[in-house]
CSV table of C-alpha atoms in Angstrom, one decimal:
chain,number,residue,atom,x,y,z
L,234,TRP,CA,12.4,-2.4,2.1
L,235,GLU,CA,12.6,-0.3,-1.1
L,236,GLN,CA,9.7,-0.3,-3.6
L,237,GLU,CA,10.1,-0.5,-7.3
L,238,MET,CA,8.1,2.5,-8.4
L,239,GLN,CA,6.9,2.9,-12.0
L,240,ILE,CA,6.5,6.3,-13.7
L,241,LEU,CA,2.8,6.9,-14.0
L,242,PRO,CA,1.0,8.5,-17.0
L,243,ASP,CA,0.1,11.4,-14.7
L,244,ASN,CA,3.3,11.2,-12.6
L,245,GLU,CA,3.7,14.9,-12.5
L,246,LYS,CA,0.6,15.3,-10.4
L,247,TYR,CA,2.0,13.0,-7.8
L,248,ALA,CA,5.6,14.3,-8.0
L,249,ALA,CA,4.3,17.8,-7.2
L,250,MET,CA,2.7,16.7,-4.0
L,251,THR,CA,4.0,17.7,-0.6
L,252,PRO,CA,4.6,15.0,2.0
L,253,GLU,CA,1.4,16.1,3.7
L,254,GLN,CA,-0.6,16.0,0.4
L,255,ALA,CA,0.8,12.5,-0.3
L,256,ALA,CA,-0.2,11.2,3.2
L,257,ARG,CA,-3.7,12.6,2.8
L,258,ALA,CA,-4.1,11.2,-0.7
L,259,PHE,CA,-2.9,7.8,0.5
L,260,PHE,CA,-5.2,7.6,3.5
L,261,GLU,CA,-8.2,9.0,1.6
L,262,ALA,CA,-7.7,6.3,-1.1
L,263,CYS,CA,-7.6,3.7,1.7
L,264,GLY,CA,-10.8,5.2,3.1
L,265,ARG,CA,-12.5,4.8,-0.3
L,266,GLU,CA,-11.0,1.3,-0.6
L,267,ASP,CA,-9.4,2.5,-3.9
L,268,TRP,CA,-6.5,0.1,-3.8
L,269,ASN,CA,-5.2,1.1,-7.2
L,270,GLU,CA,-4.8,4.7,-6.1
L,271,ALA,CA,-3.4,3.7,-2.7
L,272,ALA,CA,-0.8,1.5,-4.5
L,273,LYS,CA,0.7,4.6,-6.1
L,274,PHE,CA,2.0,5.4,-2.6
L,275,TRP,CA,2.5,1.9,-1.1
L,276,THR,CA,3.1,-1.5,-2.6
L,277,MET,CA,1.7,-3.4,0.4
L,278,THR,CA,-1.9,-2.5,-0.5
L,279,GLY,CA,-2.4,-6.0,-1.9
L,280,ASP,CA,-2.2,-7.5,1.6
L,281,THR,CA,-5.7,-8.6,2.6
L,282,ARG,CA,-5.1,-7.9,6.3
L,283,LEU,CA,-4.0,-4.4,5.6
L,284,ARG,CA,-6.9,-3.8,3.3
L,285,GLN,CA,-9.2,-4.9,6.2
L,286,PHE,CA,-7.4,-2.7,8.6
L,287,LEU,CA,-7.2,0.5,6.5
L,288,GLY,CA,-10.3,0.1,4.3
L,289,GLY,CA,-13.1,2.5,5.2
L,290,LEU,CA,-10.9,4.7,7.4
L,291,THR,CA,-11.6,8.4,7.9
L,292,VAL,CA,-8.9,11.0,8.0
L,293,VAL,CA,-9.2,13.1,11.2
L,294,GLY,CA,-6.1,15.2,10.7
L,295,ILE,CA,-2.7,15.5,8.9
L,296,GLY,CA,0.0,17.5,10.6
L,297,GLU,CA,3.0,19.3,9.3
L,298,SER,CA,5.8,17.0,8.2
L,299,TYR,CA,9.2,17.0,9.8
L,300,THR,CA,12.7,15.4,9.5
L,301,SER,CA,14.9,13.4,11.8
L,302,ALA,CA,18.7,13.1,11.7
L,303,VAL,CA,18.3,9.3,11.7
L,304,TYR,CA,15.9,8.9,8.8
L,305,PRO,CA,16.4,10.0,5.2
L,306,GLY,CA,12.8,10.9,4.6
L,307,ARG,CA,9.9,12.9,6.2
L,308,PHE,CA,7.5,12.0,9.0
L,309,VAL,CA,3.9,13.2,8.6
L,310,PRO,CA,1.9,13.2,11.9
L,311,TYR,CA,-1.6,11.7,11.3
L,312,GLU,CA,-4.8,10.9,13.0
L,313,ILE,CA,-7.2,8.4,11.4
L,314,LYS,CA,-10.4,6.7,12.6
L,315,LEU,CA,-10.6,3.1,11.5
L,316,LYS,CA,-13.8,1.5,10.3
L,317,GLY,CA,-14.3,-0.2,13.8
L,318,GLY,CA,-14.1,3.2,15.5
L,319,TYR,CA,-10.5,3.0,16.8
L,320,VAL,CA,-8.6,6.3,16.5
L,321,LYS,CA,-4.9,5.9,15.6
L,322,LYS,CA,-2.4,8.8,16.0
L,323,TRP,CA,1.1,8.2,14.7
L,324,ASN,CA,3.7,9.4,12.2
L,325,LEU,CA,3.7,8.2,8.6
L,326,ALA,CA,7.3,7.7,7.3
L,327,LEU,CA,7.6,8.9,3.6
L,328,LYS,CA,10.5,8.7,1.3
L,329,LYS,CA,10.9,10.3,-2.1
L,330,ASP,CA,11.6,7.9,-4.9
L,331,GLY,CA,14.6,9.0,-7.0
L,332,LYS,CA,13.2,7.7,-10.3
L,333,THR,CA,9.7,9.0,-10.1
L,334,SER,CA,10.1,11.9,-7.6
L,335,ARG,CA,6.9,10.6,-5.8
L,336,TRP,CA,6.6,10.2,-2.1
L,337,TYR,CA,5.9,6.6,-0.9
L,338,VAL,CA,5.0,5.1,2.4
L,339,ASP,CA,8.0,3.6,4.1
L,340,GLY,CA,6.5,2.9,7.5
L,341,GLY,CA,4.3,4.2,10.3
L,342,ILE,CA,1.1,2.4,9.5
Protein backbone atom coordinates (compact mmCIF):
# COMPACT_ATOMS: atom_id res chain seq x y z
CA TRP A 1 0.00 0.00 0.00
CA GLU A 2 1.10 3.51 -0.63
CA GLN A 3 0.40 6.29 1.83
CA GLU A 4 -0.83 9.74 0.90
CA MET A 5 1.76 11.92 2.61
CA GLN A 6 1.19 15.58 3.33
CA ILE A 7 3.88 18.24 3.38
CA LEU A 8 4.39 19.22 7.02
CA PRO A 9 5.07 22.76 8.31
CA ASP A 10 8.51 21.46 9.45
CA ASN A 11 8.87 19.02 6.56
CA GLU A 12 12.54 19.92 5.95
CA LYS A 13 13.47 18.46 9.36
CA TYR A 14 12.00 15.08 8.39
CA ALA A 15 13.18 15.19 4.77
CA ALA A 16 16.77 15.59 6.02
CA MET A 17 16.60 12.40 8.12
CA THR A 18 18.55 9.31 7.20
CA PRO A 19 16.63 6.01 7.15
CA GLU A 20 18.19 5.17 10.52
CA GLN A 21 17.10 8.50 12.03
CA ALA A 22 13.58 8.05 10.67
CA ALA A 23 13.34 4.53 12.12
CA ARG A 24 14.54 5.71 15.53
CA ALA A 25 12.20 8.74 15.50
CA PHE A 26 9.26 6.49 14.60
CA PHE A 27 9.97 3.91 17.29
CA GLU A 28 10.70 6.55 19.94
CA ALA A 29 7.38 8.26 19.14
CA CYS A 30 5.65 4.89 19.59
CA GLY A 31 7.46 4.44 22.89
CA ARG A 32 6.13 7.80 24.11
CA GLU A 33 2.73 6.91 22.64
CA ASP A 34 2.95 10.14 20.64
CA TRP A 35 0.73 8.94 17.81
CA ASN A 36 0.71 12.32 16.04
CA GLU A 37 4.49 12.16 15.69
CA ALA A 38 4.46 8.46 14.74
CA ALA A 39 1.86 9.20 12.04
CA LYS A 40 4.43 11.36 10.24
CA PHE A 41 6.14 8.06 9.40
CA TRP A 42 3.22 5.62 9.21
CA THR A 43 -0.50 6.05 8.59
CA MET A 44 -1.44 2.82 10.41
CA THR A 45 -0.88 4.40 13.84
CA GLY A 46 -4.64 4.88 14.22
CA ASP A 47 -5.11 1.11 14.55
CA THR A 48 -5.91 0.34 18.21
CA ARG A 49 -4.21 -3.08 18.16
CA LEU A 50 -1.01 -1.58 16.78
CA ARG A 51 -1.08 1.15 19.41
CA GLN A 52 -1.36 -1.50 22.11
CA PHE A 53 1.45 -3.52 20.50
CA LEU A 54 3.89 -0.64 19.92
CA GLY A 55 2.95 1.77 22.71
CA GLY A 56 5.49 2.03 25.49
CA LEU A 57 8.25 0.20 23.61
CA THR A 58 11.93 0.84 24.24
CA VAL A 59 14.47 1.08 21.42
CA VAL A 60 17.30 -1.36 22.12
CA GLY A 61 19.17 -0.67 18.90
CA ILE A 62 19.00 0.59 15.32
CA GLY A 63 21.40 -0.84 12.76
CA GLU A 64 22.81 0.47 9.50
CA SER A 65 20.29 0.50 6.67
CA TYR A 66 20.81 -1.55 3.53
CA THR A 67 19.18 -2.12 0.16
CA SER A 68 17.93 -5.20 -1.64
CA ALA A 69 17.58 -5.74 -5.39
CA VAL A 70 13.95 -6.80 -4.90
CA TYR A 71 12.77 -3.78 -2.87
CA PRO A 72 12.81 -0.10 -3.94
CA GLY A 73 13.51 1.27 -0.45
CA ARG A 74 15.81 0.63 2.50
CA PHE A 75 15.77 -1.91 5.29
CA VAL A 76 16.75 -0.74 8.77
CA PRO A 77 17.63 -3.51 11.26
CA TYR A 78 16.08 -2.83 14.65
CA GLU A 79 15.72 -4.29 18.08
CA ILE A 80 12.90 -3.10 20.32
CA LYS A 81 11.61 -4.20 23.70
CA LEU A 82 7.84 -4.16 23.90
CA LYS A 83 5.92 -3.06 26.98
CA GLY A 84 5.30 -6.69 28.00
CA GLY A 85 9.05 -7.47 27.91
CA TYR A 86 9.18 -9.25 24.55
CA VAL A 87 12.26 -8.30 22.50
CA LYS A 88 11.73 -8.12 18.75
CA LYS A 89 14.53 -8.01 16.18
CA TRP A 90 13.62 -7.43 12.57
CA ASN A 91 14.09 -5.09 9.62
CA LEU A 92 11.93 -2.00 9.15
CA ALA A 93 11.15 -1.40 5.47
CA LEU A 94 11.23 2.30 4.60
CA LYS A 95 10.45 4.08 1.35
CA LYS A 96 11.06 7.71 0.50
CA ASP A 97 7.97 9.64 -0.53
CA GLY A 98 8.38 11.47 -3.83
CA LYS A 99 6.25 14.47 -2.87
CA THR A 100 7.56 15.13 0.66
CA SER A 101 11.02 13.48 0.49
CA ARG A 102 10.26 11.85 3.88
CA TRP A 103 10.90 8.24 4.80
CA TYR A 104 7.81 6.24 5.70
CA VAL A 105 7.23 2.78 7.13
CA ASP A 106 6.30 0.32 4.41
CA GLY A 107 6.56 -2.89 6.43
CA GLY A 108 8.57 -4.88 8.93
CA ILE A 109 6.65 -4.16 12.11
